[in-house]
mmCIF file of C-alpha atoms in Angstrom:
data_model
loop_
_atom_site.group_PDB
_atom_site.id
_atom_site.type_symbol
_atom_site.label_atom_id
_atom_site.label_comp_id
_atom_site.label_asym_id
_atom_site.label_seq_id
_atom_site.Cartn_x
_atom_site.Cartn_y
_atom_site.Cartn_z
ATOM 1 C CA MET A 1 -12.845 -15.624 -8.371
ATOM 2 C CA ARG A 2 -12.499 -13.089 -5.523
ATOM 3 C CA VAL A 3 -10.232 -10.282 -5.997
ATOM 4 C CA TYR A 4 -9.431 -7.535 -3.576
ATOM 5 C CA ILE A 5 -7.979 -4.205 -4.352
ATOM 6 C CA SER A 6 -6.083 -1.491 -2.170
ATOM 7 C CA ALA A 7 -6.056 1.968 -3.645
ATOM 8 C CA ASP A 8 -3.552 4.844 -2.854
ATOM 9 C CA LEU A 9 -3.025 8.142 -4.527
ATOM 10 C CA GLU A 10 0.698 9.182 -4.159
ATOM 11 C CA GLY A 11 1.586 6.518 -6.841
ATOM 12 C CA VAL A 12 -1.029 7.580 -9.508
ATOM 13 C CA ALA A 13 0.202 8.664 -12.829
ATOM 14 C CA GLY A 14 1.169 12.532 -12.903
ATOM 15 C CA VAL A 15 0.956 13.064 -9.073
ATOM 16 C CA SER A 16 4.118 14.805 -7.785
ATOM 17 C CA LYS A 17 2.983 17.484 -5.222
ATOM 18 C CA TRP A 18 1.134 17.079 -1.732
ATOM 19 C CA ASP A 19 -1.410 19.608 -2.725
ATOM 20 C CA GLU A 20 -2.469 16.960 -5.515
ATOM 21 C CA THR A 21 -3.279 14.438 -2.987
ATOM 22 C CA ILE A 22 -5.445 16.532 -0.294
ATOM 23 C CA LYS A 23 -8.835 17.326 -0.635
ATOM 24 C CA GLY A 24 -9.881 20.940 -1.405
ATOM 25 C CA LYS A 25 -6.342 21.567 -2.731
ATOM 26 C CA GLN A 26 -5.379 22.592 -6.289
ATOM 27 C CA ASP A 27 -5.793 19.769 -8.909
ATOM 28 C CA TYR A 28 -7.057 17.348 -6.232
ATOM 29 C CA GLU A 29 -10.387 16.373 -8.212
ATOM 30 C CA ARG A 30 -8.132 15.705 -11.361
ATOM 31 C CA TYR A 31 -5.747 13.248 -9.683
ATOM 32 C CA ARG A 32 -8.943 11.882 -7.707
ATOM 33 C CA GLU A 33 -10.297 11.147 -11.189
ATOM 34 C CA GLN A 34 -7.093 9.446 -12.326
ATOM 35 C CA MET A 35 -6.832 7.155 -9.383
ATOM 36 C CA THR A 36 -10.499 6.144 -10.091
ATOM 37 C CA ARG A 37 -9.710 5.445 -13.685
ATOM 38 C CA GLU A 38 -6.482 3.506 -12.670
ATOM 39 C CA VAL A 39 -8.604 1.331 -10.193
ATOM 40 C CA ALA A 40 -11.092 0.960 -12.790
ATOM 41 C CA ALA A 41 -8.690 -0.416 -15.281
ATOM 42 C CA ALA A 42 -7.631 -3.110 -12.519
ATOM 43 C CA CYS A 43 -11.326 -3.891 -12.023
ATOM 44 C CA GLU A 44 -11.913 -4.504 -15.650
ATOM 45 C CA GLY A 45 -8.870 -6.442 -15.924
ATOM 46 C CA ALA A 46 -9.671 -8.624 -13.209
ATOM 47 C CA MET A 47 -13.200 -9.346 -14.824
ATOM 48 C CA GLU A 48 -11.659 -10.239 -17.952
ATOM 49 C CA ALA A 49 -9.499 -12.803 -16.117
ATOM 50 C CA GLY A 50 -12.594 -14.171 -14.476
ATOM 51 C CA ALA A 51 -13.069 -12.312 -11.523
ATOM 52 C CA ASP A 52 -16.818 -12.477 -10.298
ATOM 53 C CA TYR A 53 -16.563 -10.447 -6.965
ATOM 54 C CA ILE A 54 -14.256 -7.334 -6.450
ATOM 55 C CA LEU A 55 -14.000 -5.644 -3.331
ATOM 56 C CA VAL A 56 -12.007 -2.255 -3.452
ATOM 57 C CA LYS A 57 -10.308 -0.307 -0.310
ATOM 58 C CA ASP A 58 -10.041 3.352 -0.748
ATOM 59 C CA ALA A 59 -6.839 3.622 1.066
ATOM 60 C CA HIS A 60 -5.925 7.133 0.962
ATOM 61 C CA ASP A 61 -6.259 9.817 3.290
ATOM 62 C CA ASP A 62 -9.799 9.954 4.764
ATOM 63 C CA GLY A 63 -10.734 6.931 2.612
ATOM 64 C CA LYS A 64 -13.227 9.075 0.631
ATOM 65 C CA ASN A 65 -11.553 9.435 -2.701
ATOM 66 C CA LEU A 66 -12.843 7.033 -5.343
ATOM 67 C CA ILE A 67 -15.709 8.025 -7.532
ATOM 68 C CA HIS A 68 -17.876 4.812 -7.233
ATOM 69 C CA SER A 69 -20.088 5.859 -10.016
ATOM 70 C CA MET A 70 -17.021 5.583 -12.484
ATOM 71 C CA LEU A 71 -16.370 1.710 -11.466
ATOM 72 C CA PRO A 72 -17.845 -1.309 -12.823
ATOM 73 C CA GLN A 73 -21.390 -1.791 -11.311
ATOM 74 C CA ASN A 74 -20.406 -5.121 -9.680
ATOM 75 C CA VAL A 75 -17.399 -3.317 -7.562
ATOM 76 C CA LYS A 76 -17.983 -2.716 -3.867
ATOM 77 C CA ILE A 77 -15.751 0.023 -1.888
ATOM 78 C CA ILE A 78 -14.866 0.218 1.718
ATOM 79 C CA SER A 79 -14.809 4.163 2.259
ATOM 80 C CA GLY A 80 -13.395 5.798 5.485
ATOM 81 C CA TRP A 81 -11.573 3.634 8.086
ATOM 82 C CA SER A 82 -12.950 1.090 10.478
ATOM 83 C CA ASN A 83 -9.557 1.340 12.465
ATOM 84 C CA HIS A 84 -8.841 -2.291 11.917
ATOM 85 C CA PRO A 85 -5.160 -3.562 12.163
ATOM 86 C CA TYR A 86 -5.320 -4.536 8.599
ATOM 87 C CA ASN A 87 -5.192 -0.648 7.743
ATOM 88 C CA MET A 88 -4.929 -0.343 4.081
ATOM 89 C CA VAL A 89 -6.039 -3.747 3.519
ATOM 90 C CA GLU A 90 -9.095 -3.741 5.886
ATOM 91 C CA GLY A 91 -11.853 -5.869 4.611
ATOM 92 C CA LEU A 92 -9.439 -8.548 3.288
ATOM 93 C CA ASP A 93 -10.174 -12.331 4.293
ATOM 94 C CA GLU A 94 -8.959 -15.768 3.418
ATOM 95 C CA SER A 95 -11.801 -16.058 0.975
ATOM 96 C CA PHE A 96 -9.992 -13.968 -1.592
ATOM 97 C CA ASN A 97 -7.804 -15.513 -4.458
ATOM 98 C CA ALA A 98 -5.619 -12.520 -4.810
ATOM 99 C CA ALA A 99 -4.816 -8.874 -3.830
ATOM 100 C CA ILE A 100 -3.868 -6.011 -6.018
ATOM 101 C CA PHE A 101 -2.485 -2.758 -5.022
ATOM 102 C CA ILE A 102 -3.172 0.541 -7.226
ATOM 103 C CA GLY A 103 -1.484 3.999 -6.866
ATOM 104 C CA TYR A 104 1.197 2.973 -4.298
ATOM 105 C CA HIS A 105 4.406 4.806 -3.690
ATOM 106 C CA SER A 106 8.017 4.612 -2.597
ATOM 107 C CA GLY A 107 8.586 4.324 1.325
ATOM 108 C CA ALA A 108 10.483 6.943 3.724
ATOM 109 C CA GLY A 109 13.928 7.252 3.133
ATOM 110 C CA SER A 110 13.492 6.577 -0.613
ATOM 111 C CA ASN A 111 14.234 9.144 -3.432
ATOM 112 C CA GLY A 112 11.944 7.199 -5.711
ATOM 113 C CA SER A 113 9.115 9.859 -5.289
ATOM 114 C CA PRO A 114 8.652 13.434 -4.059
ATOM 115 C CA LEU A 115 6.014 11.932 -1.953
ATOM 116 C CA ALA A 116 7.937 9.079 -0.400
ATOM 117 C CA HIS A 117 6.815 8.039 2.896
ATOM 118 C CA THR A 118 5.479 5.271 5.190
ATOM 119 C CA LEU A 119 2.228 5.455 6.964
ATOM 120 C CA PHE A 120 2.377 8.909 8.852
ATOM 121 C CA PRO A 121 4.968 11.343 7.308
ATOM 122 C CA ASP A 122 4.720 13.835 10.213
ATOM 123 C CA LYS A 123 5.625 10.927 12.878
ATOM 124 C CA ILE A 124 7.675 8.072 11.309
ATOM 125 C CA LYS A 125 11.182 8.625 9.659
ATOM 126 C CA ASN A 126 11.672 5.004 8.814
ATOM 127 C CA ILE A 127 10.528 1.464 9.472
ATOM 128 C CA VAL A 128 12.650 -1.896 9.088
ATOM 129 C CA ILE A 129 10.909 -5.172 9.012
ATOM 130 C CA ASN A 130 13.524 -8.163 9.254
ATOM 131 C CA GLY A 131 16.419 -5.924 8.056
ATOM 132 C CA GLN A 132 14.550 -4.491 5.048
ATOM 133 C CA ASP A 133 13.017 -1.101 4.711
ATOM 134 C CA ALA A 134 9.506 -1.597 4.974
ATOM 135 C CA ASP A 135 7.186 0.640 2.542
ATOM 136 C CA GLU A 136 3.609 0.515 2.740
ATOM 137 C CA PHE A 137 3.496 -2.274 0.156
ATOM 138 C CA LEU A 138 5.658 -4.511 2.272
ATOM 139 C CA ILE A 139 3.633 -3.625 5.496
ATOM 140 C CA HIS A 140 0.374 -4.621 3.652
ATOM 141 C CA ALA A 141 1.764 -7.354 1.469
ATOM 142 C CA TYR A 142 2.895 -9.337 4.680
ATOM 143 C CA ALA A 143 -0.721 -8.824 5.988
ATOM 144 C CA CYS A 144 -2.136 -10.518 2.884
ATOM 145 C CA TYR A 145 0.483 -13.459 3.095
ATOM 146 C CA MET A 146 -0.268 -13.942 6.766
ATOM 147 C CA ILE A 147 -3.878 -14.970 5.664
ATOM 148 C CA GLY A 148 -2.757 -16.811 2.531
ATOM 149 C CA VAL A 149 -3.652 -14.259 -0.146
ATOM 150 C CA PRO A 150 -1.095 -13.515 -2.677
ATOM 151 C CA VAL A 151 -0.437 -10.084 -4.013
ATOM 152 C CA VAL A 152 -0.141 -10.385 -7.803
ATOM 153 C CA ALA A 153 -0.051 -6.911 -9.265
ATOM 154 C CA VAL A 154 1.198 -3.510 -8.039
ATOM 155 C CA SER A 155 1.213 -0.111 -9.868
ATOM 156 C CA GLY A 156 3.048 3.159 -8.616
ATOM 157 C CA ASP A 157 6.486 4.809 -9.005
ATOM 158 C CA GLY A 158 9.321 2.992 -10.470
ATOM 159 C CA ASP A 159 11.667 2.784 -7.651
ATOM 160 C CA LEU A 160 8.831 1.066 -5.750
ATOM 161 C CA MET A 161 8.389 -1.571 -8.470
ATOM 162 C CA ARG A 162 11.980 -2.208 -8.693
ATOM 163 C CA GLN A 163 12.189 -2.850 -4.903
ATOM 164 C CA ILE A 164 8.973 -5.230 -5.377
ATOM 165 C CA ARG A 165 10.656 -7.265 -8.256
ATOM 166 C CA LYS A 166 13.502 -7.934 -5.545
ATOM 167 C CA PHE A 167 11.103 -9.093 -3.079
ATOM 168 C CA SER A 168 8.954 -11.287 -5.025
ATOM 169 C CA PRO A 169 9.703 -11.647 -8.916
ATOM 170 C CA GLN A 170 6.354 -13.045 -9.249
ATOM 171 C CA ILE A 171 4.313 -9.949 -8.907
ATOM 172 C CA LYS A 172 3.203 -8.136 -11.955
ATOM 173 C CA THR A 173 4.451 -4.377 -11.672
ATOM 174 C CA VAL A 174 3.262 -1.561 -13.441
ATOM 175 C CA ALA A 175 5.547 1.618 -13.189
ATOM 176 C CA VAL A 176 3.330 4.909 -14.230
ATOM 177 C CA GLN A 177 5.956 7.434 -13.042
ATOM 178 C CA GLU A 178 9.496 7.813 -12.146
ATOM 179 C CA GLY A 179 10.481 10.101 -9.381
ATOM 180 C CA PHE A 180 13.951 12.126 -9.162
ATOM 181 C CA GLY A 181 14.638 14.824 -6.628
ATOM 182 C CA GLY A 182 11.220 16.912 -6.158
ATOM 183 C CA ALA A 183 9.805 16.205 -9.695
ATOM 184 C CA ILE A 184 8.527 13.082 -11.661
ATOM 185 C CA VAL A 185 8.518 11.478 -15.078
ATOM 186 C CA SER A 186 5.059 10.018 -15.826
ATOM 187 C CA ILE A 187 3.620 8.135 -18.598
ATOM 188 C CA HIS A 188 0.297 9.397 -20.233
ATOM 189 C CA PRO A 189 -2.519 8.708 -18.074
ATOM 190 C CA ASP A 190 -4.324 6.845 -20.827
ATOM 191 C CA LEU A 191 -1.546 4.659 -21.043
ATOM 192 C CA ALA A 192 -1.195 4.042 -17.313
ATOM 193 C CA VAL A 193 -4.900 2.965 -17.578
ATOM 194 C CA ASP A 194 -4.242 0.399 -20.318
ATOM 195 C CA ARG A 195 -1.005 -0.991 -18.893
ATOM 196 C CA ILE A 196 -2.922 -1.588 -15.530
ATOM 197 C CA ARG A 197 -5.689 -3.308 -17.121
ATOM 198 C CA ARG A 198 -3.380 -5.789 -19.079
ATOM 199 C CA GLY A 199 -1.235 -6.428 -16.276
ATOM 200 C CA VAL A 200 -3.866 -7.227 -13.721
ATOM 201 C CA LYS A 201 -5.478 -9.636 -16.269
ATOM 202 C CA LYS A 202 -2.208 -11.416 -16.998
ATOM 203 C CA SER A 203 -1.374 -11.616 -13.217
ATOM 204 C CA LEU A 204 -4.642 -13.166 -12.600
ATOM 205 C CA GLU A 205 -4.572 -15.744 -15.538
ATOM 206 C CA ASN A 206 -1.473 -17.253 -13.653
ATOM 207 C CA LEU A 207 -2.276 -17.538 -9.890
ATOM 208 C CA GLU A 208 -0.593 -20.740 -9.569
ATOM 209 C CA ALA A 209 2.956 -18.797 -9.933
ATOM 210 C CA TYR A 210 2.569 -16.945 -6.824
ATOM 211 C CA HIS A 211 3.911 -18.428 -3.550
ATOM 212 C CA PHE A 212 5.512 -16.745 -0.437
ATOM 213 C CA GLU A 213 6.887 -18.408 2.855
ATOM 214 C CA GLN A 214 5.956 -16.222 5.873
ATOM 215 C CA PRO A 215 9.014 -15.715 8.366
ATOM 216 C CA GLU A 216 9.039 -17.655 11.490
ATOM 217 C CA GLU A 217 9.760 -14.336 13.326
ATOM 218 C CA TYR A 218 9.494 -10.666 12.728
ATOM 219 C CA GLU A 219 11.649 -7.839 13.937
ATOM 220 C CA MET A 220 10.452 -4.279 13.440
ATOM 221 C CA LEU A 221 12.388 -1.261 14.178
ATOM 222 C CA ILE A 222 10.492 2.041 14.145
ATOM 223 C CA GLU A 223 12.539 5.242 13.704
ATOM 224 C CA PHE A 224 10.426 8.547 14.552
ATOM 225 C CA LYS A 225 11.081 11.969 13.803
ATOM 226 C CA ASN A 226 10.768 13.161 17.377
ATOM 227 C CA HIS A 227 12.804 11.588 20.053
ATOM 228 C CA ALA A 228 9.774 12.049 22.433
ATOM 229 C CA ASP A 229 7.644 9.498 20.344
ATOM 230 C CA ALA A 230 10.413 6.887 20.801
ATOM 231 C CA TYR A 231 10.365 7.331 24.331
ATOM 232 C CA LYS A 232 6.367 7.253 24.394
ATOM 233 C CA PHE A 233 6.013 4.159 22.221
ATOM 234 C CA SER A 234 8.892 2.125 24.087
ATOM 235 C CA PHE A 235 6.030 1.586 26.776
ATOM 236 C CA TYR A 236 3.919 -0.238 24.506
ATOM 237 C CA PRO A 237 3.953 -4.051 25.772
ATOM 238 C CA ASN A 238 7.220 -5.891 24.761
ATOM 239 C CA ALA A 239 8.653 -2.816 22.776
ATOM 240 C CA GLU A 240 12.044 -1.421 23.564
ATOM 241 C CA GLN A 241 13.696 1.757 23.080
ATOM 242 C CA VAL A 242 17.194 0.941 21.203
ATOM 243 C CA SER A 243 18.233 4.499 20.411
ATOM 244 C CA GLU A 244 17.115 8.023 20.886
ATOM 245 C CA TYR A 245 14.652 7.864 18.119
ATOM 246 C CA THR A 246 14.007 4.145 17.457
ATOM 247 C CA ILE A 247 12.214 1.478 19.102
ATOM 248 C CA ARG A 248 12.156 -2.362 18.539
ATOM 249 C CA TYR A 249 9.560 -4.926 18.546
ATOM 250 C CA ALA A 250 9.624 -8.478 17.802
ATOM 251 C CA SER A 251 6.907 -11.263 17.517
ATOM 252 C CA ASN A 252 6.241 -14.658 15.783
ATOM 253 C CA ASN A 253 2.851 -13.549 14.912
ATOM 254 C CA TYR A 254 2.734 -10.504 12.282
ATOM 255 C CA MET A 255 -0.883 -9.468 13.487
ATOM 256 C CA ASP A 256 1.127 -7.916 16.667
ATOM 257 C CA LEU A 257 2.992 -5.872 14.599
ATOM 258 C CA LEU A 258 0.100 -4.496 12.628
ATOM 259 C CA ILE A 259 -1.592 -3.841 16.039
ATOM 260 C CA LEU A 260 1.490 -1.918 17.021
ATOM 261 C CA LEU A 261 1.440 0.229 13.881
ATOM 262 C CA LEU A 262 -2.492 0.767 14.533
ATOM 263 C CA PHE A 263 -1.762 2.610 17.799
ATOM 264 C CA LEU A 264 0.767 4.720 16.247
ATOM 265 C CA SER A 265 -1.902 6.759 14.674
#
């Protein structure tokens, strides 16, 4: 069984401030280690369920956060960014049996995390796909489904987990923190590790339960923080500006949406 893992940092147990997620800032090393521990737990759960190949994408900031020596020896890591449209799930292909997201967080416009954002927090106010607010989970889950790989387990903040259960009740969710205002309530980091390991193992033991039908067409609305960005990106082929801050883009091929998002960076 081949398993793909995408790992972020803002949804790791205990993380509540931007400085904790930025290299060189206070407490970054501590939460970088917790991020690695949670990914290692996902790897261990996957191996207990029978995975014989695991590929991990370090999907936070510069893509150089995970401590490879803390992971099982058979685990491979994608570090840095290739600039492929798959973004946080780059390296994924049809050969994988399942995808797992670790350390994910609520999207822009949500109060589920003090660090809630979607992709580029300085540029994007909100993204909506087919009428639903699109966080980083949703954007990359659609990428997985596009090539037939089910997302089976996700860890992160509680509000995101509730949104995921509405979207696809089959996905195993592990809430490691709960945001309110500028603060969080976090479970113990060791408990987070244990719950992630057990949750991943259980999700992979029941792969036949996961199914998802791709929409026939996708409509994406991107609301920018700066009206000048909406004007600029309205010139992207087949995009249109629908308000001072928002552009609209539609296609029956989800890869087209991913390519547009790539060129926003």
